[in-house]
Short mmCIF file of C-alpha atoms in Angstrom, two decimals:
data_model
loop_
_atom_site.label_atom_id
_atom_site.label_comp_id
_atom_site.label_asym_id
_atom_site.label_seq_id
_atom_site.Cartn_x
_atom_site.Cartn_y
_atom_site.Cartn_z
CA MET A 515 108.69 144.58 89.77
CA SER A 516 105.17 145.13 91.16
CA THR A 517 104.29 144.40 94.78
CA GLN A 518 100.98 143.96 96.53
CA LEU A 519 100.67 144.20 100.32
CA LEU A 520 97.69 142.35 101.73
CA ILE A 521 96.76 143.75 105.16
CA GLY A 522 94.15 143.10 107.82
CA GLY A 523 94.01 139.35 107.25
CA ARG A 524 94.60 136.10 109.08
CA PHE A 525 97.15 133.92 107.29
CA TYR A 526 97.64 130.17 107.42
CA SER A 527 101.43 130.11 107.49
CA ALA A 528 103.75 127.83 109.42
CA SER A 529 106.52 130.42 109.21
CA ALA A 530 104.40 133.33 110.44
CA PRO A 531 101.23 132.08 112.18
CA ASP A 532 100.59 135.50 113.74
CA ALA A 533 100.89 137.41 110.46
CA THR A 534 98.28 140.01 109.58
CA ALA A 535 99.96 141.08 106.33
CA MET A 536 101.60 139.43 103.33
CA ALA A 537 103.63 140.91 100.49
CA VAL A 538 103.56 139.44 97.00
CA THR A 539 105.98 140.49 94.26
CA ASP A 540 105.48 139.30 90.70
CA GLY A 541 103.52 136.22 91.71
CA THR A 542 105.77 135.14 94.60
CA VAL A 543 105.25 135.51 98.34
CA VAL A 544 108.16 137.62 99.62
CA TRP A 545 107.22 138.49 103.19
CA LEU A 546 104.70 137.84 106.00
CA GLY A 547 104.36 139.67 109.29
CA ALA A 548 102.63 142.59 110.97
CA GLU A 549 101.11 145.44 108.99
CA ARG A 550 103.32 148.30 110.21
CA PRO A 551 106.69 146.75 109.26
CA GLY A 552 105.09 145.51 106.04
CA ARG A 553 104.23 149.07 105.04
CA ALA A 554 107.73 150.21 105.95
CA LEU A 555 109.39 147.45 103.97
CA HIS A 556 107.14 147.90 100.93
CA PRO A 557 106.30 151.62 100.78
CA ASP A 558 105.30 151.55 97.11
CA ALA A 559 103.13 148.44 97.27
CA GLU A 560 99.51 148.33 96.18
CA ILE A 561 97.51 147.95 99.41
CA ILE A 562 94.75 145.32 99.55
CA ASP A 563 92.66 145.43 102.73
CA LEU A 564 91.30 141.98 103.59
CA ALA A 565 88.95 143.23 106.32
CA GLY A 566 89.68 140.27 108.57
CA ALA A 567 89.36 137.53 105.95
CA PHE A 568 91.23 134.23 106.23
CA VAL A 569 93.98 133.57 103.66
CA ALA A 570 95.29 130.08 103.01
CA PRO A 571 97.14 128.23 100.25
CA ALA A 572 94.87 127.48 97.30
CA PHE A 573 93.60 123.95 96.92
CA VAL A 574 94.73 121.46 94.28
CA ASP A 575 92.28 118.77 93.16
CA PRO A 576 94.39 115.82 91.94
CA HIS A 577 91.58 113.85 90.30
CA VAL A 578 88.87 115.43 88.16
CA HIS A 579 87.03 114.88 84.87
CA LEU A 580 86.46 118.42 83.68
CA THR A 581 84.17 117.95 80.69
CA ALA A 582 81.98 115.49 82.58
CA LEU A 583 81.82 117.87 85.55
CA GLY A 584 80.90 120.76 83.29
CA LEU A 585 78.19 118.75 81.55
CA ARG A 586 76.62 118.05 84.93
CA LEU A 587 76.85 121.71 85.93
CA THR A 588 75.31 122.89 82.66
CA GLY A 589 72.99 119.99 81.86
CA LEU A 590 70.97 117.19 83.42
CA ASP A 591 72.11 116.65 87.02
CA LEU A 592 70.49 113.57 88.54
CA ALA A 593 72.43 113.60 91.81
CA ALA A 594 69.46 115.07 93.69
CA ALA A 595 66.96 112.51 92.39
CA ASP A 596 65.63 110.74 95.48
CA SER A 597 63.71 107.97 93.73
CA LEU A 598 63.47 106.17 90.42
CA ALA A 599 60.24 108.04 89.73
CA ASP A 600 61.96 111.35 90.43
CA CYS A 601 64.84 110.42 88.12
CA LEU A 602 62.46 109.62 85.26
CA ALA A 603 60.50 112.81 85.90
CA ARG A 604 63.70 114.84 85.62
CA VAL A 605 64.54 113.15 82.32
CA ARG A 606 61.04 113.92 80.98
CA ALA A 607 61.28 117.56 82.07
CA HIS A 608 64.72 117.97 80.52
CA ALA A 609 63.58 116.37 77.26
CA ALA A 610 60.60 118.72 77.10
CA ALA A 611 62.69 121.80 77.91
CA GLU A 612 65.35 120.96 75.29
CA PRO A 613 63.62 119.18 72.42
CA GLY A 614 65.84 117.41 69.92
CA GLY A 615 69.45 116.42 70.27
CA PRO A 616 71.16 114.02 72.65
CA ILE A 617 70.50 113.98 76.39
CA LEU A 618 73.49 113.46 78.66
CA GLY A 619 72.89 113.18 82.40
CA ASP A 620 74.92 112.17 85.40
CA GLY A 621 74.76 111.32 89.08
CA TRP A 622 71.91 108.86 89.70
CA ASP A 623 72.37 106.45 92.59
CA GLU A 624 69.82 103.65 92.93
CA THR A 625 71.13 102.68 96.38
CA ARG A 626 69.41 105.81 97.78
CA TRP A 627 66.08 105.13 96.08
CA PRO A 628 63.12 103.31 97.65
CA GLU A 629 62.77 101.25 94.47
CA GLY A 630 66.36 100.02 94.92
CA ARG A 631 66.98 99.55 91.21
CA PRO A 632 68.24 101.60 88.25
CA PRO A 633 66.06 102.68 85.32
CA THR A 634 65.52 100.24 82.49
CA VAL A 635 66.18 101.04 78.87
CA ALA A 636 62.43 100.96 78.19
CA GLU A 637 61.76 103.48 80.96
CA ILE A 638 64.40 105.86 79.60
CA ASP A 639 63.04 105.51 76.07
CA ALA A 640 59.56 106.40 77.32
CA ALA A 641 60.77 109.36 79.39
CA ALA A 642 62.95 110.91 76.66
CA GLY A 643 60.80 110.12 73.67
CA PRO A 644 61.35 107.65 70.83
CA GLY A 645 64.54 107.77 68.81
CA ARG A 646 66.42 110.13 71.11
CA PRO A 647 70.00 109.29 72.17
CA VAL A 648 70.23 109.30 75.96
CA TYR A 649 73.26 108.57 78.16
CA LEU A 650 72.78 108.70 81.94
CA ALA A 651 75.90 107.86 83.94
CA ARG A 652 75.65 106.32 87.38
CA VAL A 653 77.17 108.47 90.14
CA ASP A 654 80.41 106.44 90.13
CA ALA A 655 80.81 106.85 86.33
CA HIS A 656 81.47 103.12 85.88
CA SER A 657 78.08 102.20 84.49
CA ALA A 658 75.26 103.99 82.70
CA ILE A 659 71.78 103.52 81.30
CA ALA A 660 71.55 104.26 77.59
CA SER A 661 68.51 104.61 75.36
CA THR A 662 67.78 102.23 72.51
CA ALA A 663 68.75 104.90 69.98
CA LEU A 664 72.20 105.30 71.52
CA LEU A 665 72.76 101.55 71.88
CA ASP A 666 71.77 101.05 68.23
CA ALA A 667 74.45 103.59 67.24
CA VAL A 668 77.12 101.33 68.80
CA PRO A 669 76.67 97.93 67.12
CA ALA A 670 79.68 96.40 68.88
CA VAL A 671 78.15 96.98 72.32
CA THR A 672 75.99 93.84 72.29
CA ALA A 673 79.08 91.62 72.10
CA ALA A 674 81.08 93.57 74.68
CA THR A 675 81.73 92.56 78.29
CA GLY A 676 79.21 94.22 80.59
CA PHE A 677 76.23 94.28 78.22
CA THR A 678 72.90 92.81 79.37
CA ARG A 679 69.89 93.78 77.33
CA GLY A 680 67.62 96.24 79.12
CA GLU A 681 70.08 96.93 81.96
CA PRO A 682 72.81 99.53 82.57
CA VAL A 683 75.98 98.97 80.57
CA ARG A 684 79.15 98.20 82.51
CA ALA A 685 82.83 97.47 81.86
CA ARG A 686 83.80 97.45 78.16
CA ALA A 687 80.21 97.98 77.00
CA HIS A 688 80.03 101.15 79.06
CA HIS A 689 83.30 102.48 77.67
CA LEU A 690 81.98 102.07 74.11
CA VAL A 691 78.67 103.78 74.87
CA ARG A 692 80.28 106.66 76.77
CA ALA A 693 82.59 107.41 73.85
CA ALA A 694 79.66 107.40 71.44
CA ALA A 695 77.65 109.73 73.67
CA LEU A 696 80.45 112.30 73.95
CA ASP A 697 80.91 112.25 70.18
CA LEU A 698 77.31 113.50 69.80
CA LEU A 699 78.20 116.85 71.41
CA ASP A 700 79.53 119.74 69.37
CA ARG A 701 82.68 121.69 70.29
CA ASP A 702 80.77 124.69 71.60
CA ARG A 703 78.86 122.61 74.11
CA ARG A 704 82.01 120.84 75.26
CA ASP A 705 83.81 124.16 75.70
CA ARG A 706 80.90 125.63 77.66
CA ALA A 707 81.09 122.61 79.93
CA ARG A 708 84.84 123.02 80.45
CA ARG A 709 84.52 126.70 81.28
CA ALA A 710 81.76 125.97 83.77
CA ALA A 711 83.90 123.30 85.44
CA LEU A 712 87.00 125.47 85.72
CA ASP A 713 85.01 128.50 86.88
CA HIS A 714 83.47 126.25 89.53
CA ALA A 715 86.90 125.07 90.62
CA ALA A 716 88.21 128.62 90.96
CA ALA A 717 85.10 129.65 92.90
CA ASN A 718 85.92 126.92 95.40
CA GLY A 719 89.46 128.10 96.03
CA VAL A 720 91.10 125.63 93.63
CA ALA A 721 94.10 126.90 91.68
CA ALA A 722 95.07 123.67 89.92
CA VAL A 723 93.45 120.39 88.91
CA HIS A 724 94.65 117.09 87.49
CA GLU A 725 92.55 115.88 84.58
CA CYS A 726 92.46 112.07 84.60
CA SER A 727 91.64 111.14 81.03
CA GLY A 728 92.17 108.11 78.87
CA PRO A 729 90.97 106.22 75.81
CA GLU A 730 88.12 104.65 77.81
CA ILE A 731 87.05 107.86 79.57
CA ALA A 732 86.72 110.97 77.40
CA GLY A 733 89.09 110.10 74.56
CA ARG A 734 91.76 111.89 72.56
CA THR A 735 89.55 114.58 71.08
CA ASP A 736 88.42 115.75 74.51
CA LEU A 737 92.00 115.74 75.79
CA ALA A 738 93.28 117.75 72.82
CA GLU A 739 90.50 120.31 73.16
CA LEU A 740 91.07 120.61 76.89
CA ARG A 741 94.76 121.25 76.37
CA GLU A 742 93.86 124.08 73.96
CA PHE A 743 91.40 125.59 76.42
CA ALA A 744 92.69 128.69 78.22
CA HIS A 745 91.67 129.38 81.82
CA GLY A 746 93.30 130.71 84.96
CA VAL A 747 93.04 127.36 86.74
CA GLU A 748 96.15 125.30 85.99
CA VAL A 749 95.37 121.92 84.41
CA ARG A 750 97.79 119.00 84.62
CA THR A 751 96.78 116.23 82.23
CA TYR A 752 97.10 112.48 82.66
CA TRP A 753 96.37 109.76 80.14
CA GLY A 754 95.36 106.28 81.29
CA GLU A 755 96.84 103.99 78.64
CA ALA A 756 99.21 101.13 79.40
CA VAL A 757 102.59 100.86 77.66
CA ARG A 758 105.21 98.13 77.60
CA THR A 759 108.47 99.95 76.83
CA ALA A 760 110.15 103.25 77.61
CA GLU A 761 110.05 104.12 73.92
CA GLU A 762 106.27 103.64 73.86
CA ALA A 763 105.92 105.82 76.96
CA LYS A 764 108.01 108.65 75.53
CA ALA A 765 106.21 108.51 72.18
CA LEU A 766 102.75 108.59 73.76
CA VAL A 767 103.63 111.50 76.06
CA ALA A 768 105.10 113.44 73.13
CA GLU A 769 102.13 112.69 70.90
CA LEU A 770 99.47 113.74 73.41
CA GLY A 771 101.40 116.39 75.32
CA VAL A 772 100.33 114.93 78.67
CA ASP A 773 102.15 115.19 81.97
CA GLY A 774 101.99 111.50 82.82
CA LEU A 775 100.59 108.09 81.93
CA ALA A 776 98.58 107.84 85.10
CA GLY A 777 95.21 108.72 86.59
CA ASP A 778 92.37 106.45 85.50
CA LEU A 779 94.40 103.63 84.02
CA PHE A 780 91.93 101.04 85.21
CA VAL A 781 93.10 98.01 87.16
CA ASP A 782 89.44 97.55 88.14
CA GLY A 783 86.11 99.40 88.27
CA SER A 784 83.90 100.64 91.11
CA LEU A 785 82.01 99.19 94.05
CA GLY A 786 78.74 100.90 93.15
CA SER A 787 78.70 99.22 89.74
CA ARG A 788 80.09 95.97 91.23
CA THR A 789 83.13 96.13 88.94
CA ALA A 790 85.76 96.73 91.65
CA TRP A 791 88.00 93.64 91.74
CA LEU A 792 87.68 91.84 95.09
CA ARG A 793 89.42 88.94 96.78
CA GLU A 794 86.04 87.64 97.98
CA PRO A 795 82.65 87.98 96.24
CA TYR A 796 80.31 90.88 96.84
CA ALA A 797 77.91 90.53 99.75
CA ASP A 798 74.96 91.34 97.49
CA ASP A 799 76.12 89.61 94.30
CA ALA A 800 77.80 86.37 93.31
CA GLY A 801 80.62 88.05 91.36
CA ALA A 802 83.95 89.45 92.54
CA GLY A 803 84.24 92.31 90.05
CA VAL A 804 86.41 92.91 87.01
CA GLY A 805 90.16 93.02 86.58
CA TYR A 806 91.26 95.11 83.60
CA LEU A 807 95.04 94.89 84.13
CA ASP A 808 97.00 92.04 85.70
CA ALA A 809 100.28 92.23 87.61
CA ASP A 810 102.34 91.68 84.45
CA ALA A 811 100.73 94.65 82.69
CA VAL A 812 101.22 96.83 85.78
CA ALA A 813 104.89 95.81 86.00
CA ASP A 814 105.49 96.57 82.33
CA HIS A 815 103.85 99.99 82.61
CA VAL A 816 105.68 101.02 85.79
CA ARG A 817 109.03 99.85 84.44
CA ALA A 818 108.51 101.58 81.08
CA CYS A 819 107.45 104.85 82.67
CA THR A 820 110.25 104.78 85.23
CA GLU A 821 112.85 104.25 82.53
CA ALA A 822 111.28 107.02 80.42
CA GLY A 823 111.15 109.48 83.33
CA VAL A 824 107.35 109.59 83.19
CA GLN A 825 104.93 109.49 86.10
CA ALA A 826 102.80 106.33 86.09
CA GLY A 827 99.64 105.58 88.00
CA PHE A 828 96.55 103.42 88.21
CA HIS A 829 92.91 103.45 89.24
CA VAL A 830 92.70 100.87 92.06
CA ILE A 831 89.71 100.29 94.35
CA GLY A 832 89.27 96.61 95.26
CA ASP A 833 91.66 94.58 97.41
CA ALA A 834 92.38 92.10 94.61
CA ALA A 835 93.12 95.01 92.29
CA MET A 836 95.55 96.40 94.88
CA ASP A 837 97.22 92.98 95.08
CA ALA A 838 97.81 93.02 91.32
CA ALA A 839 99.02 96.62 91.37
CA LEU A 840 101.49 96.06 94.19
CA ILE A 841 102.89 92.86 92.67
CA GLY A 842 103.47 94.84 89.49
CA PHE A 843 105.11 97.75 91.33
CA ARG A 844 107.37 95.36 93.25
CA ARG A 845 108.46 93.56 90.08
CA ALA A 846 109.41 96.88 88.52
CA ALA A 847 111.25 97.87 91.69
CA ASP A 848 113.12 94.56 91.78
CA ALA A 849 114.23 95.13 88.19
CA LEU A 850 115.17 98.81 88.44
CA GLY A 851 115.75 99.34 92.15
CA THR A 852 113.26 100.71 94.65
CA PRO A 853 114.91 104.18 94.74
CA ALA A 854 114.47 104.57 90.98
CA VAL A 855 110.77 103.68 91.16
CA ALA A 856 110.13 105.79 94.25
CA ALA A 857 111.87 108.81 92.73
CA ARG A 858 109.27 109.07 89.97
CA GLY A 859 106.40 109.68 92.42
CA HIS A 860 104.08 107.13 90.81
CA ARG A 861 100.45 107.17 91.94
CA VAL A 862 97.45 105.07 92.79
CA GLU A 863 94.01 106.64 92.57
CA HIS A 864 91.33 105.88 95.20
CA ALA A 865 93.15 103.01 97.03
CA GLU A 866 90.05 102.26 99.07
CA MET A 867 90.60 98.66 100.24
CA LEU A 868 94.01 98.24 101.88
CA ASP A 869 95.26 95.87 104.54
CA ALA A 870 98.34 96.40 106.71
CA GLU A 871 100.71 94.59 104.34
CA GLN A 872 99.51 96.58 101.35
CA ILE A 873 99.89 99.84 103.24
CA ALA A 874 103.45 98.95 104.20
CA GLU A 875 104.31 98.00 100.61
CA LEU A 876 102.86 101.22 99.15
CA ALA A 877 104.91 103.23 101.63
CA ALA A 878 108.09 101.26 100.89
CA LEU A 879 107.68 101.86 97.15
CA GLY A 880 107.11 105.60 97.58
CA VAL A 881 103.74 105.45 95.81
CA ILE A 882 101.51 108.50 96.29
CA ALA A 883 97.85 107.85 97.10
CA SER A 884 95.32 110.18 95.49
CA VAL A 885 92.22 109.71 97.65
CA GLN A 886 88.65 111.01 97.80
CA PRO A 887 87.20 111.33 101.32
CA GLY A 888 83.86 112.29 99.77
CA PHE A 889 83.46 108.60 98.92
CA ASP A 890 83.39 107.69 102.61
CA ALA A 891 81.04 110.56 103.39
CA ALA A 892 78.62 109.46 100.67
CA TRP A 893 78.77 105.67 100.93
CA GLY A 894 80.56 104.73 104.15
CA GLY A 895 79.05 103.68 107.45
CA PRO A 896 77.05 100.61 108.46
CA ASP A 897 73.87 101.41 106.52
CA ARG A 898 75.09 102.73 103.18
CA MET A 899 76.27 101.42 99.85
CA TYR A 900 79.68 100.10 100.91
CA ALA A 901 78.14 97.98 103.67
CA ALA A 902 75.50 96.69 101.24
CA ARG A 903 78.12 95.73 98.66
CA LEU A 904 80.76 94.34 101.03
CA GLY A 905 79.18 93.63 104.39
CA ALA A 906 79.74 95.73 107.50
CA ASP A 907 83.20 94.41 108.40
CA ARG A 908 84.84 94.95 105.02
CA ALA A 909 83.12 98.31 104.64
CA ALA A 910 84.39 99.56 108.01
CA ALA A 911 88.00 98.84 106.97
CA MET A 912 87.83 101.00 103.85
CA ASN A 913 89.76 104.22 103.25
CA PRO A 914 92.13 103.85 106.25
CA TYR A 915 93.62 107.32 105.93
CA ALA A 916 95.12 107.49 109.42
CA ARG A 917 97.01 104.20 108.98
CA MET A 918 98.17 105.21 105.51
CA ALA A 919 99.51 108.54 106.74
CA ALA A 920 101.13 106.95 109.79
CA ALA A 921 102.96 104.50 107.52
CA GLY A 922 104.44 107.37 105.54
CA ILE A 923 102.26 107.26 102.41
CA ALA A 924 101.97 110.71 100.87
CA LEU A 925 98.28 111.55 100.50
CA ALA A 926 96.66 113.93 98.03
CA ILE A 927 92.98 114.71 98.66
CA GLY A 928 90.62 115.34 95.75
CA SER A 929 87.08 114.77 94.52
CA ASP A 930 86.95 112.61 91.37
CA ALA A 931 84.40 115.23 90.27
CA PRO A 932 81.71 114.81 89.13
CA VAL A 933 81.59 111.58 91.19
CA THR A 934 81.65 113.70 94.34
CA ALA A 935 81.36 117.47 94.53
CA LEU A 936 84.39 119.61 93.79
CA ASN A 937 84.27 121.22 97.25
CA PRO A 938 87.68 121.00 98.94
CA TRP A 939 86.57 122.09 102.40
CA ALA A 940 83.88 119.38 102.35
CA ALA A 941 86.53 116.83 101.34
CA VAL A 942 88.82 117.96 104.16
CA ARG A 943 85.95 117.71 106.62
CA ALA A 944 85.09 114.22 105.37
CA ALA A 945 88.70 113.13 105.89
CA VAL A 946 88.56 114.40 109.47
CA HIS A 947 85.13 112.97 110.31
CA HIS A 948 85.64 109.52 108.83
CA ARG A 949 82.72 107.15 109.33
CA THR A 950 85.05 104.56 110.87
CA PRO A 951 86.52 105.68 114.21
CA GLY A 952 90.29 105.87 114.10
CA SER A 953 90.54 106.20 110.30
CA GLY A 954 90.30 109.98 110.04
CA LEU A 955 93.04 112.58 109.70
CA SER A 956 93.66 115.69 111.76
CA PRO A 957 92.42 118.92 110.14
CA ARG A 958 96.03 120.03 109.60
CA ALA A 959 96.98 116.77 107.89
CA ALA A 960 93.85 116.75 105.75
CA PHE A 961 94.34 120.38 104.71
CA ALA A 962 97.98 119.68 103.82
CA ALA A 963 96.89 116.70 101.68
CA ALA A 964 94.43 118.95 99.82
CA THR A 965 97.02 121.67 99.17
CA ARG A 966 100.69 120.64 99.38
CA GLY A 967 99.73 117.04 98.68
CA GLY A 968 98.20 117.95 95.35
CA TRP A 969 101.33 119.75 94.17
CA ARG A 970 103.51 116.83 95.27
CA ALA A 971 101.22 114.36 93.48
CA GLY A 972 101.76 116.46 90.36
CA GLY A 973 105.53 116.21 90.60
CA VAL A 974 106.21 119.60 92.25
CA ARG A 975 108.72 119.00 95.03
CA ASP A 976 110.12 122.45 95.68
CA GLY A 977 109.17 122.32 99.36
CA VAL A 978 107.13 125.53 99.25
CA SER A 979 104.28 125.09 96.74
CA GLY A 980 101.03 124.77 98.64
CA THR A 981 102.25 126.92 101.53
CA LEU A 982 102.40 130.61 102.39
CA VAL A 983 106.05 131.24 103.16
CA PRO A 984 108.60 133.56 101.54
CA GLY A 985 109.62 132.09 98.19
CA ALA A 986 106.38 130.21 97.61
CA PRO A 987 104.23 130.85 94.55
CA ALA A 988 101.44 133.27 95.44
CA SER A 989 98.66 130.74 94.92
CA TYR A 990 96.13 131.36 97.64
CA ALA A 991 92.46 131.78 98.40
CA VAL A 992 90.74 134.39 100.53
CA TRP A 993 87.87 133.09 102.65
CA ALA A 994 85.04 134.49 104.71
CA ALA A 995 85.52 132.47 107.89
CA GLU A 996 84.66 133.17 111.50
CA ASP A 997 86.75 131.69 114.30
CA LEU A 998 89.91 129.74 113.60
CA VAL A 999 90.70 126.70 115.73
CA VAL A 1000 93.50 124.21 116.28
CA ALA A 1001 92.07 120.71 116.47
CA ALA A 1002 93.10 117.07 116.28
CA ALA A 1003 91.34 114.32 114.37
CA ALA A 1004 87.81 113.91 115.71
CA ASP A 1005 88.65 110.70 117.59
CA ALA A 1006 92.39 111.13 118.25
CA VAL A 1007 94.57 112.35 121.08
CA GLN A 1008 95.74 115.92 120.57
CA ARG A 1009 99.40 115.84 119.49
CA TRP A 1010 100.11 119.55 119.77
CA SER A 1011 99.16 122.40 122.02
CA THR A 1012 96.03 124.43 121.32
CA ASP A 1013 97.43 127.28 123.38
CA PRO A 1014 97.85 130.36 121.12
CA ARG A 1015 101.38 130.71 122.44
CA SER A 1016 102.29 127.46 120.69
CA ARG A 1017 102.05 129.37 117.40
CA VAL A 1018 100.24 126.53 115.60
CA PRO A 1019 98.21 128.12 112.78
CA GLY A 1020 94.46 127.64 113.05
CA LEU A 1021 91.91 126.52 110.47
CA PRO A 1022 88.18 127.16 110.21
CA PRO A 1023 86.17 124.73 112.35
CA LEU A 1024 85.16 121.61 110.43
CA ASP A 1025 82.42 120.24 112.69
CA PRO A 1026 79.64 118.55 110.70
CA ASP A 1027 77.07 121.17 111.73
CA THR A 1028 79.31 124.18 111.04
CA ALA A 1029 79.03 126.22 107.84
CA LEU A 1030 82.09 125.86 105.63
CA PRO A 1031 84.10 128.94 104.57
CA THR A 1032 82.98 130.98 101.57
CA CYS A 1033 85.53 131.81 98.88
CA LEU A 1034 85.95 135.54 98.25
CA ARG A 1035 88.94 135.44 95.91
CA THR A 1036 91.25 132.87 94.36
CA VAL A 1037 94.73 133.83 93.15
CA HIS A 1038 97.15 131.65 91.22
CA ARG A 1039 100.77 132.77 90.90
CA GLY A 1040 99.69 136.33 91.67
CA VAL A 1041 96.83 136.44 89.14
CA VAL A 1042 93.23 136.70 90.35
CA ILE A 1043 91.25 133.83 88.81
CA HIS A 1044 88.06 134.24 90.86
CA GLU A 1045 86.47 137.23 92.57
CA ALA A 1046 83.20 136.82 94.43
#
């Protein structure tokens, strides 16, 4: 067996909060404590001097779209476009720099633009040049603007739900166009995108991610290629396709090799694209969104997966969508018993609009909530997109993390990258500094949801993954961080002592004006997967 002894560090460990050294043997943490006894106990260990760096469990992002993230990192990123004119200028520049071939872009958000509207098909045609396939996804990935050439390549789109000539495609029309756009890319470009995404994850202290795929997202080819792709970041794969029987669930899992029939199995869409399914109409539109699955379909899927021993899950954003999801979960629980359903660790993704009754029901059913605090940071508050779509009162009630955690719902914090940045410390900070007072988490709770919570959401319930204690997998990140602090939620009463003698481990400060830690090294099960 080979042992490494890390010395001169500061370790985030509940079992040894004062530790300055940690021993790792064959990918497992075996000891934490002071340097001198560490050297005595492990005289033959390889010594790694951390020079005062901060060491913490590696992050897990439980909701990503790797190929889409990589395409943004390596291609046309429109997230920084601050106007419609700027967006079109970026498309023109990209088309000139890379003549020929399809153009795929991502990240535009018309709610931040002075023009207040998305590009038209005619404007994209003019910017990219005639006859060129162009697919530009909105930041929420639930609608996109496509060029005439791309639309013409998908004849069925004009009859699909969500198609209006000249406007962004939504709902079923968007799913058809997205699939056609991805098919235009060759394998080399897709693999370059995947490597860029996984390298980016490792460089941000992430050791594992959950790919949320499905027939209406990236498709079977992308999933198969991703499963073949080798990288140090661990990838757990989910497939969002509804089934009706246990036999169907088992067959689909065996056929695709996925870890669960969960992730982005759409019950509804998104607020930005006005496809989230609401009880009451949008404040800025007459509609109330789109429901893709009803309670019967949810019940069938949960029951089938529970009987098959497969993790189920759904994409749920609107309050009406959550109603349908919870009715379906309850029907399955009534048929099979609540303990049987809860034991599978089924999931809901996003879970943004929840009232007190829905929170209590989620907790009672043992459903894990995979949430993205970056959504609140980007679109929450009284003057941003959520308030425009829903009105100030409904917007202020969104993403009630504190009430969810207090009710006993297990939270897993992620990004939905590329929808928001794959930056775990930023996500943790957003969970702490929620735009609605009283809805934020403490730094400790948010950090646990971004580390231990991710492993639990992926079915790992060994009690040690996502921690630094003896017996835990040596999956950790080394950070350049200055002072460590013990803090409560920004607007909450402190529930534990900040006195150093209390032995509560500290975290880097997460104040909005404070620089976030810089990743120096990421290690997964003892193997270095990123070195700055």
